[in-house]
Tab-separated table of C-alpha atoms and ligand atoms in Angstrom:
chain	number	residue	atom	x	y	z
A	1	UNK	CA	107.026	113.275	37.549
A	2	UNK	CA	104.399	114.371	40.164
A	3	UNK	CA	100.931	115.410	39.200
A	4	UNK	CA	98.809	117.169	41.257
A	5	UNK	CA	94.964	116.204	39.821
A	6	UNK	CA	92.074	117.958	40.507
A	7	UNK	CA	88.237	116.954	40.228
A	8	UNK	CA	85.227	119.274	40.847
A	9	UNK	CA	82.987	118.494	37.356
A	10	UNK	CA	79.988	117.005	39.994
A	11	UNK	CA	79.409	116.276	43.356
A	12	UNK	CA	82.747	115.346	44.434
A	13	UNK	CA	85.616	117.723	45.424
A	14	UNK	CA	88.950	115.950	44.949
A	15	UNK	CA	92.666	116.787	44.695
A	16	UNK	CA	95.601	113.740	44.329
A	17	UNK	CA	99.293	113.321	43.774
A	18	UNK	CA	100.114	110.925	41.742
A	19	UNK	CA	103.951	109.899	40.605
A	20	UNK	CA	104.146	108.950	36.771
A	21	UNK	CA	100.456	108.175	36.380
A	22	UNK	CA	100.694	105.028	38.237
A	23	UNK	CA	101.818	106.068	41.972
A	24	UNK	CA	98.861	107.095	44.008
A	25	UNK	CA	100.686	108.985	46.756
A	26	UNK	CA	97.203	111.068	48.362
A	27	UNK	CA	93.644	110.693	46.675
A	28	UNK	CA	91.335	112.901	49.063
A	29	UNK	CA	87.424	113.012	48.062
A	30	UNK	CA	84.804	114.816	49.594
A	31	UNK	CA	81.502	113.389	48.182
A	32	UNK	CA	78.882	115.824	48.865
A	33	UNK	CA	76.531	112.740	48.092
A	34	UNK	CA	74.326	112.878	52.302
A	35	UNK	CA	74.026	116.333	51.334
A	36	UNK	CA	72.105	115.521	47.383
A	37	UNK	CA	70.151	112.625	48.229
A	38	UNK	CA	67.453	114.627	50.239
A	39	UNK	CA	66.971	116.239	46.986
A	40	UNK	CA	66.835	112.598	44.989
A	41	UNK	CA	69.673	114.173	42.666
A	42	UNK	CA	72.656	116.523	42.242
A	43	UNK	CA	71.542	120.091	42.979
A	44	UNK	CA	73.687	121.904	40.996
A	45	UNK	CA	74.190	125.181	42.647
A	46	UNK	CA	74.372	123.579	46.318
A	47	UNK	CA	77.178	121.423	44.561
A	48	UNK	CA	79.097	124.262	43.480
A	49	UNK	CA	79.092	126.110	47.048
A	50	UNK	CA	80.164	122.930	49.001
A	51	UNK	CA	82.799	123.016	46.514
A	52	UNK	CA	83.833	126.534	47.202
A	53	UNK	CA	84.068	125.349	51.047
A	54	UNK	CA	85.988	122.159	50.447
A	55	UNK	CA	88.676	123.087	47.381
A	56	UNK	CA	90.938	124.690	49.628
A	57	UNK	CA	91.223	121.739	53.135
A	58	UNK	CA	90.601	118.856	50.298
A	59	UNK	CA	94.180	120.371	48.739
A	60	UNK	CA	95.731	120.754	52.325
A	61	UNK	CA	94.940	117.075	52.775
A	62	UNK	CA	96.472	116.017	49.893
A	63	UNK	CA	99.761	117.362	50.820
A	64	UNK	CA	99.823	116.050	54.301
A	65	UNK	CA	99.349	113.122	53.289
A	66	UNK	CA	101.629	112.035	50.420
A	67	UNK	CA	104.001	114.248	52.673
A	68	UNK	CA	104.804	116.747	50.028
A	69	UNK	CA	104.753	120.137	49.266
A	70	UNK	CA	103.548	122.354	46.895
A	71	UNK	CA	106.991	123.043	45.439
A	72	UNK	CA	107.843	119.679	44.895
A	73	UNK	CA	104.772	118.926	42.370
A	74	UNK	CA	105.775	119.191	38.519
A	75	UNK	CA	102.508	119.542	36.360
A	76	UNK	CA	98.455	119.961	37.411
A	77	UNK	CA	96.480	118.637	35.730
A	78	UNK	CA	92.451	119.880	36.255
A	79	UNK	CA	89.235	118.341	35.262
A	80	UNK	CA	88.161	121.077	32.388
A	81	UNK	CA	84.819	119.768	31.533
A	82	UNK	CA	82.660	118.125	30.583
A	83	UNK	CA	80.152	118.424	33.857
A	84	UNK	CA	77.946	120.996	35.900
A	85	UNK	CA	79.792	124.775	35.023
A	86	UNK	CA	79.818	125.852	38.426
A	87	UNK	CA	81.199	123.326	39.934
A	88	UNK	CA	84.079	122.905	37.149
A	89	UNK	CA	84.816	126.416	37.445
A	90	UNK	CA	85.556	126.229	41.203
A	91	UNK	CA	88.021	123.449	40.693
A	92	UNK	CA	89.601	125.281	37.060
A	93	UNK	CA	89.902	128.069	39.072
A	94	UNK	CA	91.587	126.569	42.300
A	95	UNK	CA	94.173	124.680	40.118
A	96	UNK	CA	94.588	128.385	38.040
A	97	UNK	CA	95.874	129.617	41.452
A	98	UNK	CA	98.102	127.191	42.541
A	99	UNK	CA	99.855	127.127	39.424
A	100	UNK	CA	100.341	130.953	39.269
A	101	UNK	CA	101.079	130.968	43.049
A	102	UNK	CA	104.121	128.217	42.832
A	103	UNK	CA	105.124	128.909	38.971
A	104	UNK	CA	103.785	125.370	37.432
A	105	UNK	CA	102.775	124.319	34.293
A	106	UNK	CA	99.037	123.641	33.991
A	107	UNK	CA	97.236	121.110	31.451
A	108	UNK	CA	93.500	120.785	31.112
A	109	UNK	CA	92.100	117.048	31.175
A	110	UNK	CA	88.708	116.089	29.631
A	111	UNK	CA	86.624	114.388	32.228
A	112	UNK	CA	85.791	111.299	30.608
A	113	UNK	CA	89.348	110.156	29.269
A	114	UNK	CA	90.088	110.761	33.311
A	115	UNK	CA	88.129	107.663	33.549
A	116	UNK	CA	89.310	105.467	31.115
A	117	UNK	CA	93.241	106.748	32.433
A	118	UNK	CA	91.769	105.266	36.009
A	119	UNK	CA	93.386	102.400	34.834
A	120	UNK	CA	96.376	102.510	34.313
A	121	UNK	CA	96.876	103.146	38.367
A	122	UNK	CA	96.419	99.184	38.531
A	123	UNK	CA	97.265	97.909	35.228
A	124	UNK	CA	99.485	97.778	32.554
A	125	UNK	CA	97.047	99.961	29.822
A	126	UNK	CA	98.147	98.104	26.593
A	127	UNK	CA	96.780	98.908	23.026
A	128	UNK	CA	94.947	98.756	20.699
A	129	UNK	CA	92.009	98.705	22.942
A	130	UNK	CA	87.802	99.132	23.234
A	131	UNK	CA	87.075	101.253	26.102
A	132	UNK	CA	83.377	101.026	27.016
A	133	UNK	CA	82.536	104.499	28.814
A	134	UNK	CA	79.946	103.901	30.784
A	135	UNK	CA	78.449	106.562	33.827
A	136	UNK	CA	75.897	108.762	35.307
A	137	UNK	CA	75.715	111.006	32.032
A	138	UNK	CA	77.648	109.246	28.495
A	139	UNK	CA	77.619	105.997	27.269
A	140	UNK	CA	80.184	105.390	24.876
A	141	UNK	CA	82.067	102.490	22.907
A	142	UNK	CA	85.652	103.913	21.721
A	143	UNK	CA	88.061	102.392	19.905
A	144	UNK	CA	91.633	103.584	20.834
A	145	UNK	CA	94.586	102.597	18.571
A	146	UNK	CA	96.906	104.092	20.931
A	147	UNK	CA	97.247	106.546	24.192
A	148	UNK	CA	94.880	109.706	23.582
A	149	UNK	CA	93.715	108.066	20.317
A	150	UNK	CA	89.766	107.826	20.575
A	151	UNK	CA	88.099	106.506	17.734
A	152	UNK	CA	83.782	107.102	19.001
A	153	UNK	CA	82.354	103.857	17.598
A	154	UNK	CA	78.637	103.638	19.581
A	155	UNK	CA	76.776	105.954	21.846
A	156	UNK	CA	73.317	106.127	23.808
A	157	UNK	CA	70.710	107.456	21.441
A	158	UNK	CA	69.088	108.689	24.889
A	159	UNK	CA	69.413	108.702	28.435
A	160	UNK	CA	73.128	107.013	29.876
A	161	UNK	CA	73.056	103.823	31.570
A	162	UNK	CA	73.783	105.387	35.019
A	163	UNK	CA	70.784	107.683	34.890
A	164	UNK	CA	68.468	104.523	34.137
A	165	UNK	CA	70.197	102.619	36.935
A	166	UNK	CA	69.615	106.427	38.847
A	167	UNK	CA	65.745	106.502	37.656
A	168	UNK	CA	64.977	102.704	37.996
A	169	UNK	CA	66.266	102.884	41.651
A	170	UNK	CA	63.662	106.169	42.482
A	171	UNK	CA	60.862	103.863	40.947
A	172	UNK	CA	61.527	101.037	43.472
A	173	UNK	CA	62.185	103.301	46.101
A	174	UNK	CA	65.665	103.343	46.411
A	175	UNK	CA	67.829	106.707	47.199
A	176	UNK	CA	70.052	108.462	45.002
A	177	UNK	CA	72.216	107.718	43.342
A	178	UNK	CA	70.524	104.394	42.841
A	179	UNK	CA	73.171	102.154	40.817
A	180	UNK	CA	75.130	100.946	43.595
A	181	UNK	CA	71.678	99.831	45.579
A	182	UNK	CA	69.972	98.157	42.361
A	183	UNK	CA	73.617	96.445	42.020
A	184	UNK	CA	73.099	94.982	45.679
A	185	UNK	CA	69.578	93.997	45.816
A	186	UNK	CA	70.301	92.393	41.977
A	187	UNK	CA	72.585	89.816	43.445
A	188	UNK	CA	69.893	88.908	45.602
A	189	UNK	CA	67.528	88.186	43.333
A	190	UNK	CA	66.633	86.245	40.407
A	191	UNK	CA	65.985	87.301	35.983
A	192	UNK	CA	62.473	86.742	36.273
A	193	UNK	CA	60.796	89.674	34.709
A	194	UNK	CA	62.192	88.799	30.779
A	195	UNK	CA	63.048	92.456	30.468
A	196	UNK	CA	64.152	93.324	26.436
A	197	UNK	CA	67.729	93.503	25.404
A	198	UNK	CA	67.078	96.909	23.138
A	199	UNK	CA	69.217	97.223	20.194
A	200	UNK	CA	71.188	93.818	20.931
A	201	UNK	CA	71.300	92.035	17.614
A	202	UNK	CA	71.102	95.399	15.487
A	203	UNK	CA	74.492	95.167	14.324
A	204	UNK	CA	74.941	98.767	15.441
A	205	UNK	CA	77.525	99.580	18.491
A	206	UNK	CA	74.688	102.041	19.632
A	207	UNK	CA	73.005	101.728	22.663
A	208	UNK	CA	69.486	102.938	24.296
A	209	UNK	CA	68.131	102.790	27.946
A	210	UNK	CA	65.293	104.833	27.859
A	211	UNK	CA	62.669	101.831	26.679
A	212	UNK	CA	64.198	99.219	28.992
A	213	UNK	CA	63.463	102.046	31.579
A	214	UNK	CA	59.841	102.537	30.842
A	215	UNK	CA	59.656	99.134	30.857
A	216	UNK	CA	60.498	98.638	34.469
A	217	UNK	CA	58.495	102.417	35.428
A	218	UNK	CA	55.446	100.468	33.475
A	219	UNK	CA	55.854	96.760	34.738
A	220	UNK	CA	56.341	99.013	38.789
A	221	UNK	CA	52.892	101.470	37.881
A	222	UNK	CA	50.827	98.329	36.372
A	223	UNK	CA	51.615	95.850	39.149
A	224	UNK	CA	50.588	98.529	41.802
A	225	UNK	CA	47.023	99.680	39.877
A	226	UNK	CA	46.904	96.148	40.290
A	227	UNK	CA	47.423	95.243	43.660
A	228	UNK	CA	50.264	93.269	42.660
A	229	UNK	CA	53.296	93.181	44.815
A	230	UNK	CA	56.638	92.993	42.790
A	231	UNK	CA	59.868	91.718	43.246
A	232	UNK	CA	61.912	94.480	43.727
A	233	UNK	CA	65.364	92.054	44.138
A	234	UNK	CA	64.035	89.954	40.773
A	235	UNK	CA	62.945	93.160	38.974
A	236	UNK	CA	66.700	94.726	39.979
A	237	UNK	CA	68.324	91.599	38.810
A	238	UNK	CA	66.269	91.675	35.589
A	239	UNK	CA	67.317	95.653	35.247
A	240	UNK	CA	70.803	94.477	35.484
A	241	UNK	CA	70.818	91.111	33.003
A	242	UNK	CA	69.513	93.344	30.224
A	243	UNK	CA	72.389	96.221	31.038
A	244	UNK	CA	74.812	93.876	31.361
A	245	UNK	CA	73.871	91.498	28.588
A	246	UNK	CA	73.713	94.071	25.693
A	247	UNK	CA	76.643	96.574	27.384
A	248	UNK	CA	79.000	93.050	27.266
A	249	UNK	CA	78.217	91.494	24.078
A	250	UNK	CA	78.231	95.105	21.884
A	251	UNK	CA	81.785	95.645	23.769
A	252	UNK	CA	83.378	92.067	23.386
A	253	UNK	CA	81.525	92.085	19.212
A	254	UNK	CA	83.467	95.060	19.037
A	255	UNK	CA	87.389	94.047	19.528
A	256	UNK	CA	86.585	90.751	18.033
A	257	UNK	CA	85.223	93.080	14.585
A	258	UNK	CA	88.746	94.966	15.771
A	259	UNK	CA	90.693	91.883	16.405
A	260	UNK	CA	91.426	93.993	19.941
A	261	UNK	CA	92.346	91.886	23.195
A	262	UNK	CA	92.442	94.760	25.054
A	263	UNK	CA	88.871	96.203	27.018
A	264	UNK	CA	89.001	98.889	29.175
A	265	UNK	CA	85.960	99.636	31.048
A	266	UNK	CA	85.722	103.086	32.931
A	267	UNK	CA	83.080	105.822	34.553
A	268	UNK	CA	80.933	105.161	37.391
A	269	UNK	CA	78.742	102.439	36.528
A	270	UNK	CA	82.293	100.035	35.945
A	271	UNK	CA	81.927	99.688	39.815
A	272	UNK	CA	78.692	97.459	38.844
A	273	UNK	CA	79.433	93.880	40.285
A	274	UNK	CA	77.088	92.425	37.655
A	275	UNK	CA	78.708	94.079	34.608
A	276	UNK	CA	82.485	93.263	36.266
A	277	UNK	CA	81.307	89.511	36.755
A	278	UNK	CA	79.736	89.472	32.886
A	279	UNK	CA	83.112	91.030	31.076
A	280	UNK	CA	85.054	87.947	33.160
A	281	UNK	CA	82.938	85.505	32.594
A	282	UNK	CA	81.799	85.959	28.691
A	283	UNK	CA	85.272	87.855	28.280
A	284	UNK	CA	87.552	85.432	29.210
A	285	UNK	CA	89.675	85.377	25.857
A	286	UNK	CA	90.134	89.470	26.713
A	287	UNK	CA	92.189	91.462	28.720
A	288	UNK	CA	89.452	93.326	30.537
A	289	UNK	CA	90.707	96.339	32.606
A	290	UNK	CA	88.320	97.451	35.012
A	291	UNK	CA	89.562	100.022	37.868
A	292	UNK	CA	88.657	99.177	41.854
A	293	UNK	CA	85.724	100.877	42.889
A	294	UNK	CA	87.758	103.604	44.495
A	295	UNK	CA	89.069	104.995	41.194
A	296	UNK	CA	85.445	104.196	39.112
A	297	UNK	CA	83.914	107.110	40.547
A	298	UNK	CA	84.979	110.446	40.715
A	299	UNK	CA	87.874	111.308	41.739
A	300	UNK	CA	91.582	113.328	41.150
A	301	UNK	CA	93.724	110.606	40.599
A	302	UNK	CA	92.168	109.671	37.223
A	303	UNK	CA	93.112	113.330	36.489
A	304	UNK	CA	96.622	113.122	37.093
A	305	UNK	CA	97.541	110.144	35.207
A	306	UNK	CA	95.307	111.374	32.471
A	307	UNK	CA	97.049	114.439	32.544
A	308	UNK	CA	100.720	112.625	32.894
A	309	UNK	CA	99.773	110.941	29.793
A	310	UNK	CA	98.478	113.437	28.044
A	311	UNK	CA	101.513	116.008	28.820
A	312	UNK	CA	104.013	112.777	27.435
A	313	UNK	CA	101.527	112.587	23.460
A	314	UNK	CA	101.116	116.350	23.950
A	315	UNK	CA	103.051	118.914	25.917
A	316	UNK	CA	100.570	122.020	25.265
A	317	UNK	CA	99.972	123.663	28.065
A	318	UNK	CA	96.849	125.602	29.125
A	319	UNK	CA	97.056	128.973	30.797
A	320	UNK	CA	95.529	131.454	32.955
A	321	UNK	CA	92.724	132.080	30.826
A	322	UNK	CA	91.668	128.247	30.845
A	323	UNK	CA	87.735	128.244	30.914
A	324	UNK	CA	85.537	125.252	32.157
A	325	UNK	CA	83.109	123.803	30.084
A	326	UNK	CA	79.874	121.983	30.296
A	327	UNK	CA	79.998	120.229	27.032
A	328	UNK	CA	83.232	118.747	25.725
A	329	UNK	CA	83.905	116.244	23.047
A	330	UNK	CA	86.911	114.028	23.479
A	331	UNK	CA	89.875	115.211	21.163
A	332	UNK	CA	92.835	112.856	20.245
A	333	UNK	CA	96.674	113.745	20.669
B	1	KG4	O1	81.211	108.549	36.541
B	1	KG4	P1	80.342	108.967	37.668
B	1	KG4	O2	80.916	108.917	39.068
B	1	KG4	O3	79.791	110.412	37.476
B	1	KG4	C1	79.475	110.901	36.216
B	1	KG4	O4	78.371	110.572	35.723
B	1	KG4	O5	80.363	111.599	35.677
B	1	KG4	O6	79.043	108.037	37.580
B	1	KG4	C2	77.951	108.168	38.438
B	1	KG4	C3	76.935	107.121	38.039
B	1	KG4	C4	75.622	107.243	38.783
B	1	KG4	O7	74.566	107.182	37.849
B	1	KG4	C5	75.639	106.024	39.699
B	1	KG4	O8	74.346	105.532	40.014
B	1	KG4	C6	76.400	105.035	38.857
B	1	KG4	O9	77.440	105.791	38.288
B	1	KG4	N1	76.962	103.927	39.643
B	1	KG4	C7	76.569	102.648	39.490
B	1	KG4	C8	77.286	101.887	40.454
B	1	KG4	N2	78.100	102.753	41.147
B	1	KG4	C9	77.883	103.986	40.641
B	1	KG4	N3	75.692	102.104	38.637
B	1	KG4	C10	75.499	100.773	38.714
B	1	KG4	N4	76.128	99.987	39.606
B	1	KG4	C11	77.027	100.498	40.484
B	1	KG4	N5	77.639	99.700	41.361
C-alpha cells in the first residue's frame, strides 16, 4: 500500500511516500527554521505563508523522487492537528485537493501518534509498550497495549520539555530552537551546577520543567548581578542530567510497574544525544525504540505510516469537509 503523508502543523512543510508504513520511498522537508530564528521563535502567520509557497514544489518533489505518480498512491494520510491552525489548514487543505483531484481515500492523522509511528520505519514496533512523548509543545508518558491503543499515564503540569530546552538556550544565548545547541555544548561539559530532579521520587508519572527552568534563568541572572562568569557547557550539561535523569527513570519505573519491555520514545526532543545515551545505558533490560534524527522531527513520513496503521485498526475515512485543529487529544482505535 502507498501512502502519501503530509506535514504542515509547524514550521516544516513536508510531503512523503511511504510503502506499508515501513518503506520510505521520498521524505521532502522544507524547514522554514533560517527564516524563525531572527524572530527567536515560530512566527505563526509567516509560517503559514511559507507554507502556502512550498505545499505545492515540496509535493512535486516527492513524486520525482520515489519516481511515482499521483495515480499510483493508495491512501493520504494528513497531519489534522494538533499545531498552529494556519499552518495545518494549508497542509489539510492541500491533501483535500489531491484526493478529490485523483479520486483517493483520505484519513486524518493526529500529530503526535505521527511521532510515536516514526518508528516503526526502522524497527519492528512490538507491544505492549511505554511511549514517552516528548517535544517542543507535550510531554507525555502513554501506555499502549496495542497499535492505536493509548492509555495517557503522566503529563507536564506546565511548560514541555522542548520549550525549556527552547527557553534555557535564549538565556545562555543560544538561537532558536535551542535543544539541539544545549544538546552539543552539554557533551562538552561537566554536572556541576546540582540542578533539582523536580517530581523524581513522587511516585507520580507526571512531570514539570518550569522550576528546573527558573532555576537555570535564576542561577544565569544571579551570577551576572554578580560579576560571575558561568559555565555555559557545565550549566547545559547540568540542564540535560536533570531532563534526562527524571524523563528516564519515570519512563523505565513505568514498564517495570507494567511489566512492558517495550519503550518507544518519539517527538523532537528524542533526537537528544543525552536522553538516547541515558535510555541505553540505564535501559539496557528494554527494548528502547528511538527513531534517527531524521524522522524525530517533523516530518511526512511519520504521517504515512501512522496513517497506514491507522487505516489497517480503523478504515474510517475523512472527507472533504475535514477541518484542522489546534487542540487535539489522542483517540484510540
Ligand atoms: O516534535 P518537534 O519537531 O515539534 C513539535 O513540538 O511538534 O519538536 C521540536 C522541539 C524543539 O523544542 C526543539 O528544541 C527540540 O524539539 N529538539 C531538541 C533536540 N532536537 C530538537 N531538544 C533537545 N535536544 C535535541 N537534540
Amino acid at each position: 500500500m502507498l501512502v502519501l503523508g503530509v506535514e504542515s502543523s509547524c514550521d516544516e512543510t513536508s510531503a512523503s511516500i511511504v510503502r506499508d508504513g515501513k518503506e520510505v520511498l521520498s521524505c521532502v522537508i522544507n524547514s522554514q527554521i533560517n527564516i524563525h530564528e531572527k524572530f527567536g521563535g515560530v512566527v505563526p502567520e509567516v509560517a503559514s505563508r511559507n507554507h502556502v509557497y512550498q505545499v505545492s514544489m515540496v509535493f512535486k518533489q516527492a513524486f520525482e523522487e520515489a519516481n511515482l505518480k499521483p495515480e499510483d498512491i493508495d491512501l493520504v494520510a494528513v497531519t489534522e492537528g494538533p499545531g498552529l491552525i494556519g499552518s495545518l489548514l494549508v497542509g489539510v487543505n492541500a491533501a483535500k485537493t489531491f484526493a478529490m483531484m485523483y479520486h483517493k481515500p483520505l484519513i486524518a492523522v493526529h500529530h503526535l501518534v505521527g511521532h510515536i509511528y516514526a518508528n516503526s520505519i526502522e524497527h519492528e514496533m512490538t507491544f505492549p509498550a511505554i511511549a514517552l512523548l516528548v517535544s517542543g509543545g507535550n510531554t507525555e508518558l502513554i501506555y499502549m497495549k496495542d497499535h492505536f491503543q493509548f492509555e495517557l499515564v503522566g503529563e507536564t503540569l506546565d511548560d514541555a520539555v522542548g520549550e525549556a530546552y527552547d527557553k534555557v538556550a535564549r538565556v545562555v544565548g543560544l538561537t532558536y530552537p535551542g535543544g539541539p545547541k544545549v544538546d552539543k555544548l552539554a557533551h562538552l561539559g561537566k554536572d556541576t551546577y546540582n540542578l533539582p530532579r523536580v517530581y523524581l521520587e513522587d511516585g507520580s508519572y507526571n512531570f514539570s520543567f518550569s522550576g528546573l527552568k527558573s532555576a537555570v534563568i535564576n542561577l544565569h541572572h544571579n551570577a551576572m548581578q554578580r560579576g560571575e562568569e558561568i559555565n555555559v557547557n557545565d550549566l547545559c550539561c547540568s540542564f540535560q542530567a536533570s531532563v534526562t535523569e527524571v524523563l528516564v527513570r519515570k519512563t523505565l519505573r513505568l514498564a517495570k510497574e507494567k511489566n512492558v519491555k517495550n519503550i518507544i520514545v518519539a517527538g523532537g526532543v528524542s533526537a537528544n544525544k543525552g536522553l538516547k545515551e541515558r535510555f541505553m545505558e540505564e535501559g539496557k533490560d528494554f527494548n528502547i525504540m528511538i527513531p534517527s534524527i531524521k524522522y524525530c522531527t517533523d516530518n511526512a513520513a511519520m504521517i504515512a505510516c501512522a496513517g497506514y496503521y491507522q487505516y489497517k485498526k480503523d478504515p474510517t475515512l475523512a472527507d472533504l469537509h475535514l477541518n484542522a485543529s489546534s487542540s487535539l487529544e489522542i483517540e484510540s482505535k
